[in-house]
CSV table of N, CA, C and O in Angstrom, one decimal:
chain,number,residue,atom,x,y,z
A,1,MET,N,78.0,38.1,8.1
A,1,MET,CA,76.7,37.9,8.8
A,1,MET,C,76.4,39.2,9.5
A,1,MET,O,77.2,39.8,10.1
A,2,PHE,N,75.1,39.5,9.5
A,2,PHE,CA,74.6,40.6,10.3
A,2,PHE,C,73.7,40.0,11.3
A,2,PHE,O,72.7,39.3,11.0
A,3,THR,N,73.9,40.3,12.6
A,3,THR,CA,73.2,39.7,13.7
A,3,THR,C,72.6,40.7,14.6
A,3,THR,O,73.2,41.8,14.7
A,4,VAL,N,71.5,40.4,15.3
A,4,VAL,CA,71.0,41.2,16.4
A,4,VAL,C,70.9,40.2,17.6
A,4,VAL,O,70.8,39.0,17.4
A,5,LEU,N,71.0,40.8,18.8
A,5,LEU,CA,71.0,39.9,20.0
A,5,LEU,C,70.0,40.4,20.9
A,5,LEU,O,69.7,41.6,21.1
A,6,ASP,N,69.4,39.4,21.6
A,6,ASP,CA,68.5,39.7,22.7
A,6,ASP,C,69.1,39.0,24.0
A,6,ASP,O,70.3,38.6,23.9
A,7,GLU,N,68.4,38.9,25.0
A,7,GLU,CA,68.9,38.4,26.3
A,7,GLU,C,69.3,36.9,26.1
A,7,GLU,O,70.1,36.3,26.9
A,8,GLN,N,68.6,36.2,25.2
A,8,GLN,CA,68.8,34.7,25.1
A,8,GLN,C,69.4,34.2,23.9
A,8,GLN,O,70.0,33.1,23.9
A,9,LYS,N,69.3,35.0,22.8
A,9,LYS,CA,69.8,34.4,21.5
A,9,LYS,C,70.4,35.5,20.6
A,9,LYS,O,70.2,36.7,20.8
A,10,GLU,N,71.3,35.0,19.7
A,10,GLU,CA,71.8,35.8,18.6
A,10,GLU,C,71.0,35.4,17.4
A,10,GLU,O,70.9,34.2,17.1
A,11,TRP,N,70.5,36.4,16.7
A,11,TRP,CA,69.6,36.1,15.5
A,11,TRP,C,70.3,36.6,14.3
A,11,TRP,O,70.5,37.8,14.1
A,12,PRO,N,70.8,35.7,13.4
A,12,PRO,CA,71.3,36.1,12.1
A,12,PRO,C,70.2,36.7,11.2
A,12,PRO,O,69.3,35.9,10.9
A,13,LEU,N,70.3,38.0,10.8
A,13,LEU,CA,69.3,38.5,9.9
A,13,LEU,C,69.7,38.4,8.5
A,13,LEU,O,68.9,38.4,7.6
A,14,ALA,N,71.0,38.4,8.2
A,14,ALA,CA,71.5,38.3,6.9
A,14,ALA,C,72.8,37.5,7.0
A,14,ALA,O,73.7,37.8,7.8
A,15,SER,N,73.0,36.5,6.1
A,15,SER,CA,74.3,35.8,6.1
A,15,SER,C,74.5,35.1,4.8
A,15,SER,O,73.7,35.0,4.0
A,16,ALA,N,75.8,34.8,4.6
A,16,ALA,CA,76.2,34.0,3.4
A,16,ALA,C,77.0,32.8,3.9
A,16,ALA,O,77.9,32.9,4.7
A,17,GLY,N,76.5,31.6,3.6
A,17,GLY,CA,77.2,30.4,4.0
A,17,GLY,C,76.8,29.8,5.4
A,17,GLY,O,77.0,28.7,5.7
A,18,ALA,N,76.1,30.6,6.2
A,18,ALA,CA,75.7,30.1,7.5
A,18,ALA,C,74.2,29.7,7.4
A,18,ALA,O,73.4,30.3,6.7
A,19,VAL,N,73.9,28.6,8.1
A,19,VAL,CA,72.5,28.1,8.0
A,19,VAL,C,71.7,28.1,9.4
A,19,VAL,O,70.6,27.6,9.5
A,20,LEU,N,72.3,28.6,10.4
A,20,LEU,CA,71.7,28.6,11.7
A,20,LEU,C,70.6,29.7,11.8
A,20,LEU,O,70.8,30.8,11.3
A,21,ASP,N,69.4,29.4,12.4
A,21,ASP,CA,68.4,30.4,12.5
A,21,ASP,C,68.6,31.2,13.8
A,21,ASP,O,68.1,32.3,13.9
A,22,HIS,N,69.3,30.7,14.7
A,22,HIS,CA,69.7,31.4,15.9
A,22,HIS,C,70.8,30.7,16.6
A,22,HIS,O,71.1,29.5,16.3
A,23,ILE,N,71.5,31.4,17.5
A,23,ILE,CA,72.6,30.8,18.3
A,23,ILE,C,72.3,31.2,19.7
A,23,ILE,O,72.0,32.3,20.1
A,24,PRO,N,72.3,30.2,20.6
A,24,PRO,CA,72.2,30.5,22.1
A,24,PRO,C,73.2,31.6,22.5
A,24,PRO,O,74.3,31.5,22.1
A,25,ILE,N,72.7,32.5,23.3
A,25,ILE,CA,73.6,33.6,23.7
A,25,ILE,C,74.9,33.2,24.3
A,25,ILE,O,75.9,33.8,24.1
A,26,GLU,N,74.9,32.1,25.0
A,26,GLU,CA,76.1,31.6,25.7
A,26,GLU,C,77.1,31.1,24.7
A,26,GLU,O,78.3,30.9,25.0
A,27,GLN,N,76.7,30.8,23.4
A,27,GLN,CA,77.7,30.4,22.4
A,27,GLN,C,78.0,31.5,21.4
A,27,GLN,O,78.8,31.3,20.5
A,28,SER,N,77.4,32.7,21.6
A,28,SER,CA,77.6,33.8,20.7
A,28,SER,C,78.9,34.4,20.7
A,28,SER,O,79.5,34.7,21.8
A,29,ALA,N,79.5,34.6,19.5
A,29,ALA,CA,80.8,35.3,19.4
A,29,ALA,C,80.4,36.8,19.4
A,29,ALA,O,81.2,37.6,19.9
A,30,CYS,N,79.3,37.2,18.8
A,30,CYS,CA,78.9,38.6,18.7
A,30,CYS,C,78.6,39.2,20.0
A,30,CYS,O,78.7,40.4,20.2
A,31,ILE,N,78.3,38.4,21.1
A,31,ILE,CA,78.1,39.0,22.4
A,31,ILE,C,79.3,39.7,22.9
A,31,ILE,O,79.3,40.7,23.6
A,32,HIS,N,80.5,39.1,22.5
A,32,HIS,CA,81.7,39.7,22.9
A,32,HIS,C,82.0,41.0,22.1
A,32,HIS,O,82.5,42.0,22.5
A,33,THR,N,81.6,41.0,20.8
A,33,THR,CA,81.8,42.1,19.9
A,33,THR,C,81.0,43.3,20.4
A,33,THR,O,81.5,44.4,20.4
A,34,ILE,N,79.7,43.1,20.8
A,34,ILE,CA,78.9,44.3,21.3
A,34,ILE,C,79.4,44.8,22.6
A,34,ILE,O,78.9,45.9,23.0
A,35,GLN,N,80.3,44.1,23.3
A,35,GLN,CA,80.9,44.7,24.5
A,35,GLN,C,82.1,45.6,24.2
A,35,GLN,O,82.7,46.1,25.1
A,36,THR,N,82.4,45.7,22.9
A,36,THR,CA,83.5,46.6,22.5
A,36,THR,C,83.0,47.8,21.7
A,36,THR,O,82.0,47.6,21.1
A,37,ALA,N,83.7,48.8,21.7
A,37,ALA,CA,83.3,50.0,20.9
A,37,ALA,C,83.9,49.9,19.5
A,37,ALA,O,83.4,50.5,18.6
A,38,ASP,N,85.0,49.2,19.4
A,38,ASP,CA,85.8,49.2,18.1
A,38,ASP,C,85.9,47.9,17.4
A,38,ASP,O,86.7,47.7,16.6
A,39,GLY,N,85.1,46.9,17.8
A,39,GLY,CA,85.1,45.6,17.2
A,39,GLY,C,86.2,44.7,17.8
A,39,GLY,O,87.0,45.1,18.6
A,40,MET,N,86.3,43.6,17.2
A,40,MET,CA,87.3,42.6,17.7
A,40,MET,C,87.7,41.6,16.6
A,40,MET,O,86.9,41.3,15.7
A,41,VAL,N,88.9,41.1,16.7
A,41,VAL,CA,89.4,40.1,15.8
A,41,VAL,C,89.9,38.9,16.7
A,41,VAL,O,90.6,39.1,17.7
A,42,VAL,N,89.5,37.7,16.3
A,42,VAL,CA,90.0,36.5,17.0
A,42,VAL,C,90.7,35.7,15.9
A,42,VAL,O,90.0,35.0,15.1
A,43,PRO,N,92.0,35.8,15.8
A,43,PRO,CA,92.7,35.0,14.7
A,43,PRO,C,92.6,33.5,14.7
A,43,PRO,O,92.5,32.9,13.7
A,44,ASN,N,92.6,33.0,16.0
A,44,ASN,CA,92.4,31.5,16.1
A,44,ASN,C,91.6,31.3,17.4
A,44,ASN,O,92.1,31.4,18.5
A,45,ALA,N,90.3,30.9,17.2
A,45,ALA,CA,89.4,30.7,18.3
A,45,ALA,C,89.8,29.6,19.3
A,45,ALA,O,89.5,29.7,20.5
A,46,VAL,N,90.6,28.7,18.8
A,46,VAL,CA,91.1,27.6,19.7
A,46,VAL,C,92.0,28.1,20.8
A,46,VAL,O,92.1,27.6,21.9
A,47,GLU,N,92.7,29.2,20.4
A,47,GLU,CA,93.7,29.8,21.4
A,47,GLU,C,93.1,30.9,22.2
A,47,GLU,O,93.8,31.6,23.0
A,48,ASP,N,91.8,31.2,22.1
A,48,ASP,CA,91.2,32.3,22.8
A,48,ASP,C,90.3,31.8,23.9
A,48,ASP,O,89.4,31.0,23.6
A,49,VAL,N,90.6,32.1,25.1
A,49,VAL,CA,89.8,31.6,26.3
A,49,VAL,C,88.3,31.8,26.2
A,49,VAL,O,87.5,31.0,26.7
A,50,ARG,N,87.9,32.9,25.5
A,50,ARG,CA,86.5,33.2,25.4
A,50,ARG,C,85.8,32.2,24.5
A,50,ARG,O,84.6,32.0,24.6
A,51,PHE,N,86.5,31.6,23.6
A,51,PHE,CA,85.9,30.7,22.5
A,51,PHE,C,86.3,29.3,22.5
A,51,PHE,O,85.6,28.4,21.9
A,52,ALA,N,87.4,28.9,23.1
A,52,ALA,CA,88.0,27.6,23.0
A,52,ALA,C,87.1,26.5,23.3
A,52,ALA,O,87.1,25.4,22.7
A,53,ALA,N,86.2,26.6,24.3
A,53,ALA,CA,85.3,25.6,24.7
A,53,ALA,C,83.9,25.7,24.1
A,53,ALA,O,83.1,24.8,24.3
A,54,SER,N,83.7,26.6,23.3
A,54,SER,CA,82.4,26.8,22.6
A,54,SER,C,82.1,25.7,21.6
A,54,SER,O,83.0,25.3,20.9
A,55,PRO,N,80.9,25.2,21.6
A,55,PRO,CA,80.5,24.2,20.6
A,55,PRO,C,80.7,24.7,19.2
A,55,PRO,O,80.8,23.9,18.3
A,56,LEU,N,80.7,26.0,19.0
A,56,LEU,CA,80.9,26.5,17.6
A,56,LEU,C,82.4,26.3,17.2
A,56,LEU,O,82.7,26.2,16.0
A,57,VAL,N,83.3,26.1,18.2
A,57,VAL,CA,84.7,25.9,17.9
A,57,VAL,C,84.9,24.4,18.0
A,57,VAL,O,85.6,23.8,17.1
A,58,THR,N,84.4,23.7,19.0
A,58,THR,CA,84.7,22.3,19.2
A,58,THR,C,83.8,21.3,18.3
A,58,THR,O,84.1,20.2,18.1
A,59,GLY,N,82.7,21.9,17.9
A,59,GLY,CA,81.7,21.0,17.1
A,59,GLY,C,81.9,21.1,15.6
A,59,GLY,O,82.9,21.5,15.1
A,60,PRO,N,80.9,20.7,14.9
A,60,PRO,CA,81.0,20.6,13.4
A,60,PRO,C,81.2,21.9,12.7
A,60,PRO,O,81.8,21.9,11.6
A,61,ALA,N,80.8,23.0,13.3
A,61,ALA,CA,81.0,24.3,12.6
A,61,ALA,C,82.5,24.6,12.5
A,61,ALA,O,83.0,25.2,11.6
A,62,GLY,N,83.3,24.1,13.5
A,62,GLY,CA,84.8,24.3,13.4
A,62,GLY,C,85.3,25.7,13.3
A,62,GLY,O,86.3,26.0,12.7
A,63,LEU,N,84.6,26.6,14.0
A,63,LEU,CA,85.0,28.0,14.0
A,63,LEU,C,86.4,28.2,14.4
A,63,LEU,O,86.8,27.7,15.5
A,64,ARG,N,87.2,28.9,13.6
A,64,ARG,CA,88.6,29.2,14.0
A,64,ARG,C,88.8,30.7,14.0
A,64,ARG,O,89.5,31.3,14.8
A,65,TYR,N,88.3,31.4,13.0
A,65,TYR,CA,88.6,32.8,12.8
A,65,TYR,C,87.3,33.6,12.9
A,65,TYR,O,86.2,33.1,12.5
A,66,TYR,N,87.4,34.8,13.6
A,66,TYR,CA,86.2,35.6,13.8
A,66,TYR,C,86.7,37.1,13.8
A,66,TYR,O,87.7,37.4,14.4
A,67,ALA,N,85.9,37.9,13.1
A,67,ALA,CA,86.1,39.4,13.2
A,67,ALA,C,84.7,40.0,13.2
A,67,ALA,O,83.9,39.6,12.4
A,68,GLY,N,84.5,40.9,14.1
A,68,GLY,CA,83.2,41.5,14.2
A,68,GLY,C,83.2,43.0,14.6
A,68,GLY,O,84.2,43.4,15.3
A,69,TYR,N,82.2,43.8,14.2
A,69,TYR,CA,82.1,45.2,14.5
A,69,TYR,C,80.7,45.4,15.0
A,69,TYR,O,79.7,45.0,14.3
A,70,PRO,N,80.5,46.1,16.1
A,70,PRO,CA,79.2,46.3,16.7
A,70,PRO,C,78.3,47.3,15.8
A,70,PRO,O,78.8,48.2,15.2
A,71,VAL,N,77.0,47.1,15.9
A,71,VAL,CA,76.0,48.0,15.3
A,71,VAL,C,75.2,48.5,16.4
A,71,VAL,O,74.7,47.8,17.3
A,72,GLU,N,74.9,49.8,16.4
A,72,GLU,CA,74.2,50.5,17.5
A,72,GLU,C,72.8,51.0,17.0
A,72,GLU,O,72.6,51.4,15.9
A,73,ALA,N,71.9,51.0,18.0
A,73,ALA,CA,70.6,51.6,17.8
A,73,ALA,C,70.8,53.1,18.0
A,73,ALA,O,71.9,53.6,18.4
A,74,PRO,N,69.8,53.9,17.6
A,74,PRO,CA,70.0,55.4,17.7
A,74,PRO,C,70.3,55.9,19.1
A,74,PRO,O,71.0,56.9,19.2
A,75,ASP,N,70.0,55.2,20.1
A,75,ASP,CA,70.3,55.6,21.5
A,75,ASP,C,71.7,55.2,21.9
A,75,ASP,O,72.1,55.5,23.1
A,76,GLY,N,72.4,54.6,21.0
A,76,GLY,CA,73.8,54.1,21.4
A,76,GLY,C,73.9,52.7,21.9
A,76,GLY,O,75.0,52.2,22.1
A,77,THR,N,72.8,52.1,22.1
A,77,THR,CA,72.8,50.7,22.6
A,77,THR,C,73.4,49.8,21.5
A,77,THR,O,72.9,49.9,20.3
A,78,ARG,N,74.3,48.9,21.8
A,78,ARG,CA,74.8,48.0,20.8
A,78,ARG,C,73.9,46.8,20.7
A,78,ARG,O,73.7,46.1,21.7
A,79,ILE,N,73.3,46.7,19.6
A,79,ILE,CA,72.2,45.7,19.4
A,79,ILE,C,72.6,44.5,18.6
A,79,ILE,O,71.9,43.5,18.5
A,80,GLY,N,73.7,44.6,17.9
A,80,GLY,CA,74.1,43.5,17.0
A,80,GLY,C,75.5,43.7,16.5
A,80,GLY,O,76.2,44.6,17.0
A,81,ALA,N,75.8,42.9,15.5
A,81,ALA,CA,77.2,43.0,14.9
A,81,ALA,C,77.2,42.6,13.5
A,81,ALA,O,76.3,41.8,13.0
A,82,LEU,N,78.1,43.1,12.8
A,82,LEU,CA,78.5,42.7,11.4
A,82,LEU,C,79.8,41.9,11.6
A,82,LEU,O,80.7,42.4,12.2
A,83,CYS,N,79.8,40.6,11.1
A,83,CYS,CA,81.0,39.8,11.3
A,83,CYS,C,81.3,38.9,10.1
A,83,CYS,O,80.4,38.6,9.3
A,84,VAL,N,82.5,38.4,10.2
A,84,VAL,CA,83.0,37.4,9.2
A,84,VAL,C,83.6,36.3,10.1
A,84,VAL,O,84.2,36.6,11.1
A,85,PHE,N,83.6,35.1,9.6
A,85,PHE,CA,84.2,34.0,10.3
A,85,PHE,C,84.6,32.9,9.4
A,85,PHE,O,84.2,32.9,8.2
A,86,GLY,N,85.4,32.0,9.8
A,86,GLY,CA,85.9,30.9,9.0
A,86,GLY,C,86.4,29.7,9.7
A,86,GLY,O,86.6,29.8,11.0
A,87,ARG,N,86.7,28.7,9.0
A,87,ARG,CA,87.2,27.5,9.6
A,87,ARG,C,88.8,27.4,9.6
A,87,ARG,O,89.3,26.4,10.1
A,88,THR,N,89.4,28.4,9.1
A,88,THR,CA,90.9,28.5,9.1
A,88,THR,C,91.4,29.6,9.9
A,88,THR,O,90.9,30.8,9.7
A,89,PRO,N,92.4,29.4,10.8
A,89,PRO,CA,92.9,30.6,11.5
A,89,PRO,C,93.6,31.6,10.5
A,89,PRO,O,94.0,31.2,9.4
A,90,ARG,N,93.7,32.8,10.9
A,90,ARG,CA,94.3,33.9,10.0
A,90,ARG,C,95.3,34.7,10.8
A,90,ARG,O,95.3,34.6,12.0
A,91,GLU,N,96.1,35.4,10.1
A,91,GLU,CA,97.0,36.3,10.8
A,91,GLU,C,96.3,37.5,11.3
A,91,GLU,O,95.3,37.9,10.7
A,92,ARG,N,96.7,38.1,12.4
A,92,ARG,CA,96.1,39.3,13.0
A,92,ARG,C,96.0,40.4,12.0
A,92,ARG,O,95.0,41.1,11.9
A,93,ALA,N,97.0,40.6,11.2
A,93,ALA,CA,97.0,41.7,10.2
A,93,ALA,C,95.9,41.5,9.2
A,93,ALA,O,95.3,42.5,8.8
A,94,ASP,N,95.6,40.3,8.8
A,94,ASP,CA,94.5,40.1,7.9
A,94,ASP,C,93.2,40.4,8.6
A,94,ASP,O,92.3,41.0,8.0
A,95,GLY,N,93.1,40.1,9.9
A,95,GLY,CA,91.9,40.4,10.7
A,95,GLY,C,91.7,41.9,10.8
A,95,GLY,O,90.6,42.4,10.8
A,96,GLU,N,92.8,42.6,11.0
A,96,GLU,CA,92.7,44.1,11.1
A,96,GLU,C,92.1,44.7,9.8
A,96,GLU,O,91.3,45.6,9.8
A,97,ALA,N,92.6,44.1,8.7
A,97,ALA,CA,92.1,44.6,7.4
A,97,ALA,C,90.6,44.3,7.3
A,97,ALA,O,89.8,45.1,6.8
A,98,ASP,N,90.2,43.1,7.7
A,98,ASP,CA,88.7,42.7,7.7
A,98,ASP,C,88.0,43.7,8.6
A,98,ASP,O,86.9,44.1,8.3
A,99,LEU,N,88.5,44.0,9.7
A,99,LEU,CA,87.9,44.9,10.7
A,99,LEU,C,87.6,46.3,10.1
A,99,LEU,O,86.6,46.9,10.3
A,100,ASP,N,88.6,46.8,9.3
A,100,ASP,CA,88.4,48.1,8.6
A,100,ASP,C,87.2,48.0,7.7
A,100,ASP,O,86.4,49.0,7.7
A,101,VAL,N,87.0,47.0,7.0
A,101,VAL,CA,85.9,46.8,6.0
A,101,VAL,C,84.6,46.6,6.8
A,101,VAL,O,83.6,47.3,6.5
A,102,LEU,N,84.6,45.8,7.9
A,102,LEU,CA,83.5,45.6,8.7
A,102,LEU,C,83.0,46.9,9.3
A,102,LEU,O,81.8,47.1,9.4
A,103,ARG,N,83.9,47.7,9.8
A,103,ARG,CA,83.6,49.0,10.4
A,103,ARG,C,82.8,49.9,9.4
A,103,ARG,O,81.7,50.4,9.7
A,104,GLU,N,83.3,50.0,8.2
A,104,GLU,CA,82.6,50.8,7.2
A,104,GLU,C,81.2,50.2,6.9
A,104,GLU,O,80.2,51.0,6.8
A,105,LEU,N,81.1,48.9,6.7
A,105,LEU,CA,79.8,48.3,6.4
A,105,LEU,C,78.8,48.4,7.6
A,105,LEU,O,77.6,48.6,7.4
A,106,ALA,N,79.4,48.2,8.8
A,106,ALA,CA,78.5,48.3,10.0
A,106,ALA,C,78.0,49.7,10.2
A,106,ALA,O,76.8,49.9,10.5
A,107,LEU,N,78.8,50.7,9.9
A,107,LEU,CA,78.3,52.1,10.0
A,107,LEU,C,77.3,52.4,8.9
A,107,LEU,O,76.3,53.1,9.2
A,108,LEU,N,77.4,51.8,7.7
A,108,LEU,CA,76.4,52.0,6.7
A,108,LEU,C,75.1,51.3,7.1
A,108,LEU,O,74.0,51.9,7.0
A,109,ALA,N,75.2,50.1,7.7
A,109,ALA,CA,73.9,49.4,8.1
A,109,ALA,C,73.3,50.2,9.3
A,109,ALA,O,72.1,50.4,9.3
A,110,GLN,N,74.1,50.7,10.2
A,110,GLN,CA,73.6,51.5,11.3
A,110,GLN,C,72.9,52.7,10.8
A,110,GLN,O,71.8,53.1,11.3
A,111,ARG,N,73.5,53.4,9.9
A,111,ARG,CA,72.8,54.6,9.3
A,111,ARG,C,71.5,54.3,8.8
A,111,ARG,O,70.5,55.0,9.0
A,112,GLU,N,71.4,53.2,8.1
A,112,GLU,CA,70.1,52.7,7.5
A,112,GLU,C,69.1,52.4,8.6
A,112,GLU,O,67.9,52.8,8.5
A,113,LEU,N,69.5,51.7,9.7
A,113,LEU,CA,68.6,51.4,10.8
A,113,LEU,C,68.1,52.7,11.4
A,113,LEU,O,67.0,52.8,11.8
A,114,TRP,N,69.0,53.7,11.6
A,114,TRP,CA,68.6,54.9,12.2
A,114,TRP,C,67.6,55.7,11.4
A,114,TRP,O,66.8,56.5,11.9
A,115,ARG,N,67.6,55.5,10.1
A,115,ARG,CA,66.7,56.2,9.2
A,115,ARG,C,65.3,55.6,9.2
A,115,ARG,O,64.3,56.2,8.8
A,116,TRP,N,65.2,54.3,9.6
A,116,TRP,CA,64.0,53.5,9.5
A,116,TRP,C,62.9,54.1,10.5
A,116,TRP,O,63.2,54.4,11.6
A,117,VAL,N,61.7,54.3,9.9
A,117,VAL,CA,60.6,54.8,10.8
A,117,VAL,C,59.5,53.7,10.7
A,117,VAL,O,59.0,53.4,9.6
A,118,PRO,N,59.1,53.1,11.8
A,118,PRO,CA,58.1,52.1,11.8
A,118,PRO,C,56.8,52.7,11.3
A,118,PRO,O,56.4,53.8,11.6
A,119,GLN,N,56.1,51.9,10.5
A,119,GLN,CA,54.7,52.3,10.1
A,119,GLN,C,53.7,52.0,11.2
A,119,GLN,O,53.8,51.0,11.8
A,120,GLY,N,52.9,53.0,11.5
A,120,GLY,CA,52.0,52.7,12.6
A,120,GLY,C,50.8,53.6,12.5
A,120,GLY,O,49.8,53.7,12.9
């Protein structure tokens, strides 16, 4: 999933398998990702204090695994994240491999964003 965040919501711009049109910022996993420079891996969200009480974990979505890497605007502001998630916990080593791929994809997406020039 590729998301952008504002002060109130996380907006999925591209996703596979997810059907939410937005996520309240207080439930966002990506809000934690954009606070890091190098991304993050959560092998089991039930065991992570940042996520254990989230409705995305306790509710029907059943989030267990999350890995994300931040995407920056040209001025360096982290505006969103590229992430993967699932309903099954994973080993940290698997998450680190996912993070390597997410880093490469996030940097490609970031490069494209930086090249975009609004029509005006």
